[in-house]
Coordinates of C-alpha atoms in Angstrom, one line a residue:
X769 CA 16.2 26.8 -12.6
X770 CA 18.8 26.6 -9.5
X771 CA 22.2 25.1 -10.0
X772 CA 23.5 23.0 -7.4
X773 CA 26.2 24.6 -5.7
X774 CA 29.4 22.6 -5.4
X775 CA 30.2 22.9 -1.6
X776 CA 31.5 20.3 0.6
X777 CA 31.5 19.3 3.8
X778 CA 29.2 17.3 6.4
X779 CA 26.0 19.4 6.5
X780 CA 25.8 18.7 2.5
X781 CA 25.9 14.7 2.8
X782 CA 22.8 13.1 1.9
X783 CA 23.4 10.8 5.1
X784 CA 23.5 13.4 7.7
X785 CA 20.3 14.7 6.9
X786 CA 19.0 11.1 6.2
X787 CA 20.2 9.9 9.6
X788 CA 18.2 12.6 11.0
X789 CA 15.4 11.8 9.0
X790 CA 15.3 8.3 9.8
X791 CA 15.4 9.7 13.6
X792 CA 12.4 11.5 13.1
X793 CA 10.2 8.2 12.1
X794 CA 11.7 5.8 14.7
X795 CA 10.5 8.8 17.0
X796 CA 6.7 9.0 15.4
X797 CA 6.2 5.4 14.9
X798 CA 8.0 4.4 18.8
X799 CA 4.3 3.0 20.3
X800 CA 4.3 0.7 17.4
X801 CA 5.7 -1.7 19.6
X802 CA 2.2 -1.5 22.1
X803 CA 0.0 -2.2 19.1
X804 CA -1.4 -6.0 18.8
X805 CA -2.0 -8.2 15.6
X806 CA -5.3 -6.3 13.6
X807 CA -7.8 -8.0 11.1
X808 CA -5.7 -11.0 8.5
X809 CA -2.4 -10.4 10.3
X810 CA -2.4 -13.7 12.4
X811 CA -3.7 -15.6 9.1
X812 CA -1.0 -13.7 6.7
X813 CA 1.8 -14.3 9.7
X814 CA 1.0 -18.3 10.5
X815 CA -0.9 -19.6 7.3
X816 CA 2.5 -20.0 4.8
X817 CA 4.7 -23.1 5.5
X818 CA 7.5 -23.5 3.6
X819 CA 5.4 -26.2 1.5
X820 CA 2.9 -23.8 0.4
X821 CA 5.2 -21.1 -0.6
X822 CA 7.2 -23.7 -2.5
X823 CA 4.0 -24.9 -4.3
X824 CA 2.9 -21.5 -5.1
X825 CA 6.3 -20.1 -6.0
X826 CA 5.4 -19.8 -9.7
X827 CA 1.9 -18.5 -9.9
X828 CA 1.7 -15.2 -10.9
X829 CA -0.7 -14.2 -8.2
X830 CA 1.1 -15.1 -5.5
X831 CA 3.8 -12.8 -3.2
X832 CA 6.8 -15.1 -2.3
X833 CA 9.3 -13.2 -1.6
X834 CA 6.9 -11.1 1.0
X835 CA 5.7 -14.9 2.0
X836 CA 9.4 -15.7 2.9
X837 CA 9.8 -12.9 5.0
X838 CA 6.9 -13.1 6.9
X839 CA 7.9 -17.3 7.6
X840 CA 11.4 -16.2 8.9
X841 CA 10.1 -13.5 11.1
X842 CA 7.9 -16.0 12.6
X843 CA 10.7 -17.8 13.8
X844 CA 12.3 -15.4 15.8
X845 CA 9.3 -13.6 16.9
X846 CA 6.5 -16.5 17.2
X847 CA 3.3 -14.5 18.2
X848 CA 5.2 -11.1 19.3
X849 CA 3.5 -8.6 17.2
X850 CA 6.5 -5.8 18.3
X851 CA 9.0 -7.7 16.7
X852 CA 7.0 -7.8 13.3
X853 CA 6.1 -4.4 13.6
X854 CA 10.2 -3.3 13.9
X855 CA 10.7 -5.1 10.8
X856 CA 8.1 -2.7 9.1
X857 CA 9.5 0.4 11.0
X858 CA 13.3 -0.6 9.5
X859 CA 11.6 -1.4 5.9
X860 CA 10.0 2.1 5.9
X861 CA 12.9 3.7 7.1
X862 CA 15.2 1.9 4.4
X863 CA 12.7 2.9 1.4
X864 CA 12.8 6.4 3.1
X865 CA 16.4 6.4 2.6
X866 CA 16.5 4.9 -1.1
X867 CA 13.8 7.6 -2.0
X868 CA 16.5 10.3 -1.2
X869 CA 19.2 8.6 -3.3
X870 CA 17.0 8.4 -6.7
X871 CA 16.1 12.3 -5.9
X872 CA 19.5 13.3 -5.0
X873 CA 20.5 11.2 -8.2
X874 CA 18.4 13.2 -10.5
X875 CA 19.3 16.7 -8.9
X876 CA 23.2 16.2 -9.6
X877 CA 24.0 18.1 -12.7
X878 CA 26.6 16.0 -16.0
X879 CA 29.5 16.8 -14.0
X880 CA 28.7 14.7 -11.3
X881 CA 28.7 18.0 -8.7
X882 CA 27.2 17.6 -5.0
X883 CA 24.1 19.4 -4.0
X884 CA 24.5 22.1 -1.8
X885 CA 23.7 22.1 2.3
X886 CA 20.6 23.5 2.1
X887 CA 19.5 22.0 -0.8
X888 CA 20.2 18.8 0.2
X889 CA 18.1 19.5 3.1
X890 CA 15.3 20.8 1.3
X891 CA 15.8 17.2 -1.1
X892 CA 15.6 15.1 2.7
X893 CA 12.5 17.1 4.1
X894 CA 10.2 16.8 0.8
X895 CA 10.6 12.8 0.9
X896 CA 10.9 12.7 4.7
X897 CA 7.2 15.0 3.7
X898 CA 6.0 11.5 2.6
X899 CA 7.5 9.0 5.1
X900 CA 5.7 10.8 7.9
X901 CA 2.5 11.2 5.9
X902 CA -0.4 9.9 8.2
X903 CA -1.8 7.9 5.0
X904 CA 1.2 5.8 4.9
X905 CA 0.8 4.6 8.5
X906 CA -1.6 2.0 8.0
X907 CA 1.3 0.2 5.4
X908 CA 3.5 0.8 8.3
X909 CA 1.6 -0.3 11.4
X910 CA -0.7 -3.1 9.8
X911 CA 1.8 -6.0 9.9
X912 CA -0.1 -7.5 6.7
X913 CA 0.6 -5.2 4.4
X914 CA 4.7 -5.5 5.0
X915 CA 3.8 -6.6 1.0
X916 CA 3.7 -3.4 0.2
X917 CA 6.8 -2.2 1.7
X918 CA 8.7 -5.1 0.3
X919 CA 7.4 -4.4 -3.1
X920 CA 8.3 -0.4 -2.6
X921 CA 11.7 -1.3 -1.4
X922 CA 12.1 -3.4 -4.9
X923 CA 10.8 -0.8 -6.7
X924 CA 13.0 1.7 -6.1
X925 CA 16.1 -0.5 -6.3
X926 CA 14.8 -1.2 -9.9
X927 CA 14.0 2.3 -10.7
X928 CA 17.9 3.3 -9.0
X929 CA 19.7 0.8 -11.1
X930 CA 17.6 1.8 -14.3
X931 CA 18.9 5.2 -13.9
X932 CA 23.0 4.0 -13.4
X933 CA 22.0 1.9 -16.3
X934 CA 21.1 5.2 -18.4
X935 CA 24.6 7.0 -16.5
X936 CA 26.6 4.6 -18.2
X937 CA 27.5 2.5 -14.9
X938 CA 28.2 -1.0 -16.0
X939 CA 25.1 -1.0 -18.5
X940 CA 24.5 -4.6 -19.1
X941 CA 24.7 -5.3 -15.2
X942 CA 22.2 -2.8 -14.0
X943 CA 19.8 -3.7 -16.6
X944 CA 19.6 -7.3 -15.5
X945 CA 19.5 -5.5 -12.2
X946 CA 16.6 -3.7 -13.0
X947 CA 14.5 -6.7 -14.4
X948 CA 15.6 -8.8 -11.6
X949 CA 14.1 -6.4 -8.5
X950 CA 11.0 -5.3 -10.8
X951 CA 10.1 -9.2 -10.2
X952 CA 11.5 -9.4 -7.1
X953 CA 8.8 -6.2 -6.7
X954 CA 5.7 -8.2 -8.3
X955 CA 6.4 -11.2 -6.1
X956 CA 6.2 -9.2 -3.3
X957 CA 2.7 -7.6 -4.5
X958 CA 1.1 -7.4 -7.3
X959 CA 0.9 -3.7 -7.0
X960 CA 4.3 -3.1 -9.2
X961 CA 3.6 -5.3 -12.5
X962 CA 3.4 -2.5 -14.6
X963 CA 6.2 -0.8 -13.1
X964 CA 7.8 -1.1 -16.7
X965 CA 5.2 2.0 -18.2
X966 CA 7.2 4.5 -15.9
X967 CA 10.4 2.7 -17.5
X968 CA 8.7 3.6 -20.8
X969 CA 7.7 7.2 -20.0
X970 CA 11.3 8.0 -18.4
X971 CA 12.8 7.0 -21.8
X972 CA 10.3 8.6 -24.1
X973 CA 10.5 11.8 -21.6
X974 CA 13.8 12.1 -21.0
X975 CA 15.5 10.2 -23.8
X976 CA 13.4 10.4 -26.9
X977 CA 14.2 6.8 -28.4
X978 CA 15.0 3.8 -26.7
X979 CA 19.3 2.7 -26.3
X980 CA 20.6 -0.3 -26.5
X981 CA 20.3 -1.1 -22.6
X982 CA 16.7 0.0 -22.9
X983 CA 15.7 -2.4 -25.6
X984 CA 17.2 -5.2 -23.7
X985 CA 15.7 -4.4 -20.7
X986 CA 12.0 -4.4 -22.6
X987 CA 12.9 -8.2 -24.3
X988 CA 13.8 -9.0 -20.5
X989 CA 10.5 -7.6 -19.1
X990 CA 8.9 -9.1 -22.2
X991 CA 10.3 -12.2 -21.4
X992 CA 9.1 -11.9 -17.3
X993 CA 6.0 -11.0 -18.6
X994 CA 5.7 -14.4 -20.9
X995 CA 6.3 -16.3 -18.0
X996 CA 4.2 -15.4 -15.7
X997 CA 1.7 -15.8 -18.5
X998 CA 2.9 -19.8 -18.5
X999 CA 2.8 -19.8 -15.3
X1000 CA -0.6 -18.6 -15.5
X1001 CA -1.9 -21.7 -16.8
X1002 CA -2.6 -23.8 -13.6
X1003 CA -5.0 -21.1 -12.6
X1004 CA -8.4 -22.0 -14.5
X1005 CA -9.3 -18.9 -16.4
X1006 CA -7.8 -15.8 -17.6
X1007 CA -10.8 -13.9 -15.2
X1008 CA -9.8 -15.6 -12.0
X1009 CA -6.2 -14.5 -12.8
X1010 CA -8.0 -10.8 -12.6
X1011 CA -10.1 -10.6 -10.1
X1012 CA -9.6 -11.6 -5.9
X1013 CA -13.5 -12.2 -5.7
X1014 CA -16.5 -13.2 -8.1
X1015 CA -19.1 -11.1 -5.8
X1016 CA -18.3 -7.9 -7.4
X1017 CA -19.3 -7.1 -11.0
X1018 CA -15.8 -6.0 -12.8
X1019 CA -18.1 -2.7 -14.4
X1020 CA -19.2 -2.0 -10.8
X1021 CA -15.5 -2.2 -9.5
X1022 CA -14.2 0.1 -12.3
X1023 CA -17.3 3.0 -11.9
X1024 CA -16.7 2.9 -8.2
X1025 CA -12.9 3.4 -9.1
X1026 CA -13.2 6.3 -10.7
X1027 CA -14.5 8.2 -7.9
X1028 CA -12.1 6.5 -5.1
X1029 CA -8.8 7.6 -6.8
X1030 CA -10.2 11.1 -7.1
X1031 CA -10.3 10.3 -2.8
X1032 CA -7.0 9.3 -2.8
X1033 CA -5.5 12.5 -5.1
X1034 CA -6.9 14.2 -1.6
X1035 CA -5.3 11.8 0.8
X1036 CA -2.1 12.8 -1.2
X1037 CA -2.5 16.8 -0.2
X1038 CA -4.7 16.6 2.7
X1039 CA -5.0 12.8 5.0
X1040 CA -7.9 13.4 6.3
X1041 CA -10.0 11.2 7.7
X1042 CA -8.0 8.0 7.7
X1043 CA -9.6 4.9 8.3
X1044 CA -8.5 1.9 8.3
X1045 CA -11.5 -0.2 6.5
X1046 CA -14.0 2.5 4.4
X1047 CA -16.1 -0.6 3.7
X1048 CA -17.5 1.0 0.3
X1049 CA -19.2 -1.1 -1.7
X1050 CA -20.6 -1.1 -5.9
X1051 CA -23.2 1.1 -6.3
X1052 CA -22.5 3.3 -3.6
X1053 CA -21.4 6.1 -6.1
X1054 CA -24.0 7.7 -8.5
X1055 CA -23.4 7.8 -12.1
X1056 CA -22.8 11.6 -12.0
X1057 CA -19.9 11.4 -9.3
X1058 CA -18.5 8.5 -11.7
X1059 CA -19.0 10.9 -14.6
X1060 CA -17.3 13.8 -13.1
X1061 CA -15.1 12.0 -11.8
X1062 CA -13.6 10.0 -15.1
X1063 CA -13.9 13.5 -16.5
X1064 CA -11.4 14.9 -13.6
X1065 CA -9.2 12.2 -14.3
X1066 CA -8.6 12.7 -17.9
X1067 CA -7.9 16.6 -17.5
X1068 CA -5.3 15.7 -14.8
X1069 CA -3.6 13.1 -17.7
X1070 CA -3.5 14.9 -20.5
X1071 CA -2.8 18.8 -18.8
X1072 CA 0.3 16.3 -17.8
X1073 CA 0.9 14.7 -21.2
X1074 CA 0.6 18.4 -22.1
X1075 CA 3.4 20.1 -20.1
X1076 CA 5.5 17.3 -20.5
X1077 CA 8.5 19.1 -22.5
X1078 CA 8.3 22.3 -19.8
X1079 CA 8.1 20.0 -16.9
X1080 CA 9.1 16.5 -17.7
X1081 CA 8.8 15.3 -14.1
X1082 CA 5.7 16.2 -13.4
X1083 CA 4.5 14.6 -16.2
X1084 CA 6.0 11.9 -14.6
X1085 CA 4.7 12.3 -11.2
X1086 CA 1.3 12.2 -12.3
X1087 CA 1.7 9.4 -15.2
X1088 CA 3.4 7.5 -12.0
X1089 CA 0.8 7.6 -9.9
X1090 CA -2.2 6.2 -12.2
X1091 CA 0.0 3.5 -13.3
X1092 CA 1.1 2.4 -10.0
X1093 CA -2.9 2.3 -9.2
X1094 CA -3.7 -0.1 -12.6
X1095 CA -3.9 -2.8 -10.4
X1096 CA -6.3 -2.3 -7.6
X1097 CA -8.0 0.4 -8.8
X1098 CA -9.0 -0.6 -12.2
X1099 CA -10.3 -3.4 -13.7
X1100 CA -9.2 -6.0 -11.2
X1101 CA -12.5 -6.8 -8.9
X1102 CA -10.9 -6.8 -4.6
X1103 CA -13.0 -7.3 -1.5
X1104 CA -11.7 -4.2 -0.6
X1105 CA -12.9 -1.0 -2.6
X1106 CA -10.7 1.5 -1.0
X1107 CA -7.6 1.1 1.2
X1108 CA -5.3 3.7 2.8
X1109 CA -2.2 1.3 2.1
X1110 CA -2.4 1.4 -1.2
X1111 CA -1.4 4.6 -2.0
X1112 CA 2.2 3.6 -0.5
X1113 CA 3.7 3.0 -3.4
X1114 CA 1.8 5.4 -6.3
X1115 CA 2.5 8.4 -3.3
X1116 CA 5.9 8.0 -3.1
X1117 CA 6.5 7.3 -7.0
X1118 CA 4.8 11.0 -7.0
X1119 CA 6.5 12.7 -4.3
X1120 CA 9.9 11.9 -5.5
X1121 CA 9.3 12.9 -9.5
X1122 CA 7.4 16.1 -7.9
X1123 CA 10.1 16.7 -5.5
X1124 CA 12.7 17.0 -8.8
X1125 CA 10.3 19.2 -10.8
X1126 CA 9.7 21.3 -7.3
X1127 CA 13.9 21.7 -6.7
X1128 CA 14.4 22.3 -10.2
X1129 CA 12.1 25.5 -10.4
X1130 CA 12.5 26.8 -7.3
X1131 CA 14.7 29.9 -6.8
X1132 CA 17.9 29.9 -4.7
X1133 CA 16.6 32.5 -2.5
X1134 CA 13.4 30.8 -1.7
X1135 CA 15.1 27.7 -0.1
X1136 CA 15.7 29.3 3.6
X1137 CA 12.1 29.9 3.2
X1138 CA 10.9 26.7 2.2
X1139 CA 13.3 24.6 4.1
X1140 CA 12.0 25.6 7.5
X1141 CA 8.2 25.3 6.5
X1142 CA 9.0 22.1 5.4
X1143 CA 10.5 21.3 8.7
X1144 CA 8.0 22.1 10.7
X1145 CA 4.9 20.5 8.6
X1146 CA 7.0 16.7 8.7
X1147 CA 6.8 17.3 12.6
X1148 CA 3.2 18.3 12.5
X1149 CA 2.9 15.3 10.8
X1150 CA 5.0 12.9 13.1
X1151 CA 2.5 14.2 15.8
X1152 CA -0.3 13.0 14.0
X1153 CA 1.3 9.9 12.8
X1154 CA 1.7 9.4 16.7
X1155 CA -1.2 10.0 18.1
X1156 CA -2.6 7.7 15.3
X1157 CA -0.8 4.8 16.4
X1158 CA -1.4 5.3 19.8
X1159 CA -5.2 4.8 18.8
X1160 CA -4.2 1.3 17.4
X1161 CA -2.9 0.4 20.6
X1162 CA -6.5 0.5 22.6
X1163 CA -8.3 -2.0 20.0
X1164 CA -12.0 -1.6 21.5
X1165 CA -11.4 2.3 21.1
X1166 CA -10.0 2.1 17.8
X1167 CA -12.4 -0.4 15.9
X1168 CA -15.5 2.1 17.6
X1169 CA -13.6 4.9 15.7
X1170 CA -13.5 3.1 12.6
X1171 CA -17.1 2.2 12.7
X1172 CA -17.9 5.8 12.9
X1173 CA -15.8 7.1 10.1
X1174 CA -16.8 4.7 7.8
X1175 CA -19.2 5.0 4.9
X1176 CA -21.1 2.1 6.1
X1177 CA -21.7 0.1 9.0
X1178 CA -18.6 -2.2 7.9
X1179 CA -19.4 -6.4 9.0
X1180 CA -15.6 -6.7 9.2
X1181 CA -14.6 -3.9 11.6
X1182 CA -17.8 -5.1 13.5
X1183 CA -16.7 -8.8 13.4
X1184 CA -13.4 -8.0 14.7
X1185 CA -14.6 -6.1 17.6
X1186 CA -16.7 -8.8 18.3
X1187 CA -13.4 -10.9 18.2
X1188 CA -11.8 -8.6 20.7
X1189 CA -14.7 -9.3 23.5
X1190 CA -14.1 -13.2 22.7
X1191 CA -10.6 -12.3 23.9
X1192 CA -11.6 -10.6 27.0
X1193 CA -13.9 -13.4 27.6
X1194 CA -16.9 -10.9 27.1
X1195 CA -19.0 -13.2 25.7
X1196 CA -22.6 -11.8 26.1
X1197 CA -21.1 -8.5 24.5
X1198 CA -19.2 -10.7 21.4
X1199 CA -22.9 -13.1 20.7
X1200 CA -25.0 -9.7 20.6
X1201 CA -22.7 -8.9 17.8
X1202 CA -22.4 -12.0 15.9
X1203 CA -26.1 -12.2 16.2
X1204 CA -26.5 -8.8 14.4
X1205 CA -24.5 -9.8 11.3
X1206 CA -25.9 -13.4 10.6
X1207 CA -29.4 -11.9 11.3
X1208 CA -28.3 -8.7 8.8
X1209 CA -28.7 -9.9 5.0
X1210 CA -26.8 -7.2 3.5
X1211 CA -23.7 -8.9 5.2
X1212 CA -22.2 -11.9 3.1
X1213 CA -21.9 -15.6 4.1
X1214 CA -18.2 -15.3 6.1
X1215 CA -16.8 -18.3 8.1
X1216 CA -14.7 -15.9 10.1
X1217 CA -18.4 -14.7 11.4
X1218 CA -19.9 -17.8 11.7
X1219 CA -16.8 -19.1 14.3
X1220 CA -16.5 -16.0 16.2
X1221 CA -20.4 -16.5 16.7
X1222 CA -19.7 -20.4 17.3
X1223 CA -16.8 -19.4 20.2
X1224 CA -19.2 -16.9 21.4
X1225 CA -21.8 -19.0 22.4
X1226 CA -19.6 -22.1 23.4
X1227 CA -18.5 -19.6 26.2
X1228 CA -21.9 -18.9 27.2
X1229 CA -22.3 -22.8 26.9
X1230 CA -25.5 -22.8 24.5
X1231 CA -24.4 -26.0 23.3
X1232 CA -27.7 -26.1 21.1
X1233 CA -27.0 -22.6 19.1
X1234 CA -23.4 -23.4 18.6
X1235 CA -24.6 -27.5 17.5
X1236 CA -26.9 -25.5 14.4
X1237 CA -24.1 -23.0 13.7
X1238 CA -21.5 -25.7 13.2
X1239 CA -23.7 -27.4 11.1
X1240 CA -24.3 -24.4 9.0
X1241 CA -20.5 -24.7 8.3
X1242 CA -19.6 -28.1 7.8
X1243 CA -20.9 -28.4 4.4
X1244 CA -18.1 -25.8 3.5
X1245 CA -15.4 -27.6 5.2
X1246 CA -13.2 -27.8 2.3
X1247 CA -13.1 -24.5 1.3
X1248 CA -12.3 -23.4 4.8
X1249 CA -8.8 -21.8 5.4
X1250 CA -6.1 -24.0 7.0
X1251 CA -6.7 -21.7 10.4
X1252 CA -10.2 -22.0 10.7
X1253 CA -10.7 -25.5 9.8
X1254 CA -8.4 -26.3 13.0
X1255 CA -10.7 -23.3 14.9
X1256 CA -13.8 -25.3 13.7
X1257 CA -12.4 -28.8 15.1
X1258 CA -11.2 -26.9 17.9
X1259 CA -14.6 -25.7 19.2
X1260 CA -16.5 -29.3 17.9
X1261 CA -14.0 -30.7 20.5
X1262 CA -15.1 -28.5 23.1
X1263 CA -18.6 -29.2 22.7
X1264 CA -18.4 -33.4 22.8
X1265 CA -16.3 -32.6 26.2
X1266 CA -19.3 -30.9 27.5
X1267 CA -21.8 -32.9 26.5
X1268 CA -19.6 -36.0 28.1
X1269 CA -18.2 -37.3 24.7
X1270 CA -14.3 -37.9 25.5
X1271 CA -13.6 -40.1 22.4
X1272 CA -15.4 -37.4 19.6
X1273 CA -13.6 -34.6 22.1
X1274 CA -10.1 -36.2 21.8
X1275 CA -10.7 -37.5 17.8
X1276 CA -12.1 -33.4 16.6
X1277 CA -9.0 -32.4 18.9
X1278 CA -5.9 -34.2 17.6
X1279 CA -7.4 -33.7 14.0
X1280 CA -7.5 -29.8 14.7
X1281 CA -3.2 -30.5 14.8
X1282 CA -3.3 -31.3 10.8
X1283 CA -4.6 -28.5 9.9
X1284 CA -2.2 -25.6 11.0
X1285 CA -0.2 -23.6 14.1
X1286 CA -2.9 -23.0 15.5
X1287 CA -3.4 -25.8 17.9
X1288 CA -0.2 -25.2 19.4
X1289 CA -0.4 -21.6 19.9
X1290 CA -3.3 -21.5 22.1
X1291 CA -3.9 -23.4 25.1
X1292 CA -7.2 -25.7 24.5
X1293 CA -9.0 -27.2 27.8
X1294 CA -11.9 -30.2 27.4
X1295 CA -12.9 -30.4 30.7
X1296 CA -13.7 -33.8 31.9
X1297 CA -11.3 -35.4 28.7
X1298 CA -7.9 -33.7 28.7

């Protein structure tokens, strides 16, 4: 094991090396600015008023405090998308830096000595390893999923006042700490609730039985936990709390599982390809690859379980990562089978506890070695995490590159490109599309479809098509989203102006206001009527 040196000086604080690092990423992630709103970002971004998020503020399902940010944003920045997509730039940047202090933290020896120059720098490049990771790019660049950098930001701040706690610093104050931004964490996303089983494993790893501060930490959590069980009351049943839809058999959702976060240990070592909606679906996997699969998993667990007194943070690094996938990879049913941005928070959970183990081994002598490989991989990979986002920046090209890296012929990726021709005013192009998925029965009933399709053919002014399309969604009006009942109204509106109807034109219009933003943010023109 190497001890940490006790120089001084600039080159051995954290912050140069930090600052540099944070450099680095501002430099890779610079054309984030030229990329536009993708897939639920306008309906995450303009759907919460400060009504809703009050109403919602104690179900356990919701994400507040990630609800609240996105409201203020919207203040400043309206319907920029650069300005939203700074704010995820400066969040990454800031968990980058918080991931540094809780490895630095754990390298420093009882006597409180500072690490070394070049270990310090060899601590900075094997997190700055994960910030510029080409999997976490999509958390980064997909203005939605700022829920998951809020709820990594909040996890680390709970995991960095846990370990004070366990230092001795002000005990009773950094346990309260703790439990306060682990909720803060799960009100963000989801993605953190059980947060508190690394808590767990740190103390039975590292600290045999369980101290004062700890037990009162687990009656706090306990208590947070009991709460959001009485909160979960207004919500029906117990299943709806646990799954996001009822299409997908739970069994289904937990086979295909087993085999997706085998994908995602890959992703980890080697990102490769990354795309940014796999559409998988239940069934897709045979029961042999679930098999073999559930088998892998199981050796990885307990080979860590095994070596946990030899190498306590790996054991921690892989316990972390399952646990931080419970949620969305287990038995709670999501739309979604497989995303890249959720491996944000289980990856950097593992990098930092490998990082430790990795320092802790390594010999002096191999650090001018490894430092410098390092060094040039995390700028390898700030190329490719540049060249990435300049793909999102050209839509058309980027959702034609999806569609051919994904599993299947995804309806979404298709639905949005069909959005982006309704943009451009392509109509012909967007209606070919939209005809293809409500023709295709292996794609769902959607709204979003059936409006695209309905714009579609209002600019190609087949009043008669868009009439029997409408009317396929009116029975559903109530379960529409605020947005797209005011896009429904919206295009009703435009159809009495062309027919001549000024009074049902003016009516569908002004009720399209109640609804939400929407209205208001886009120019609407009834021709002949206002």
């Amino acid at each position: 094991m190497y001890n940490i040196a006790n120089k001084k000086g600039w080159l051995c604080h954290p912050f140069f090396y930090s600052l540099l690092g944070l450099i680095i990423i501002s430099i890779a992630y610079c054309e984030v600015i030229s990329v536009p709103f993708y897939f639920d970002d306008n309906v995450t971004i303009f759907s919460k008023t400060v009504q809703i998020i009050a109403s919602e503020i104690w179900s356990p399902v919701t994400r507040t405090v990630a609800d609240l940010s996105f409201m203020l944003q919207r203040n400043f920045f309206g319907d920029v998308a650069s300005g939203y997509h700074i704010v995820s730039v400066v969040l990454h940047g800031k968990v980058f830096i918080l991931a540094i202090s809780v490895l630095l933290s754990q390298l420093q020896g009882s006597n409180r000595q500072n690490p070394g120059a070049l270990l310090t720098f060899t601590a900075v490049l094997m997190i700055a390893l994960w910030a510029m990771s080409p999997i976490n790019s999509q958390a980064v660049v997909y203005v939605a999923q700022q829920y998951v950098l809020w709820c990594a930001l909040f996890s680390l701040l709970s995991l960095i006042t846990l370990i004070k706690a366990y230092n001795g610093h002000r005990r009773i104050l950094m346990t309260v700490l703790t439990l306060t931004f682990w909720i803060l964490a799960v009100k963000s996303k989801q993605t953190a609730l059980f947060l508190p089983l690394i808590y767990i494993c740190y103390t039975l790893i590292f600290h045999k039985r369980f101290s004062d501060h700890m037990r009162l930490l687990l009656a706090g959590l306990l208590l947070g936990v009991t709460l959001l069980i009485i909160a979960s009351i207004q919500v029906p049943t117990i299943d709806q709390i646990t799954r996001e839809t009822l299409a997908v058999p739970r069994l289904e959702y937990i086979k295909a599982q087993s085999v997706i976060l085998w994908s995602y240990w890959e992703l980890v070592f080697w990102p490769d390809p990354l795309v940014l909606d796999y559409g998988i679906r239940e069934n897709i996997f045979s029961d042999v690859q679930v098999a073999i699969a559930s088998i892998a998993h199981l050796f990885v667990i307990s080979g860590a379980i095994l070596v946990a007194r030899k190498l306590p943070f790996l054991t921690l690094a892989v316990l972390s990562f399952y646990i931080l996938h419970i949620v969305e990879s287990s038995f709670v049913p999501i739309q979604d089978f497989k995303l890249e941005h959720r491996m944000y928070l289980p990856s950097l959970f593992f990098t930092i506890f490998l990082s430790i183990q990795i320092i802790k081994l390594l010999p002096k002598q191999w650090l001018k070695v490894v430092a410098p490989t390092l060094t040039v991989v995390v700028l390898l990979q700030g190329y490719v995490v540049h060249q990435r986002i300049d793909a999102w920046s050209e839509p058309e090209q980027f959702y034609q590159q999806e569609l051919q890296n994904s599993y299947q012929k995804f309806w979404r990726t298709e639905n949005q490109l069909g959005a982006l021709y309704l943009e451009k005013g392509q109509y012909q192009r967007a209606a070919e599309i939209f005809t293809k998925l409500l023709q295709d029965k292996t794609v769902p009933n959607n709204e979003a479809i059936l409006l695209n399709a309905v714009a579609a053919f209002s600019g190609l002014e087949r009043w008669a098509i868009v009439e029997r399309l409408e009317n396929m969604i009116i029975p559903h009006f109530s379960q529409l989203t605020a947005i797209n009942k005011s896009r429904l109204l919206i295009n009703r509106a435009i159809r009495f102006a062309a027919n001549g109807d000024c009074d049902s034109a003016i009516q569908s219009y002004e009720e399209s206001k109640r609804y939400s933003e929407y209205t208001e943010a886009h120019e609407v023109r009834l021709p002949g009527c206002l």
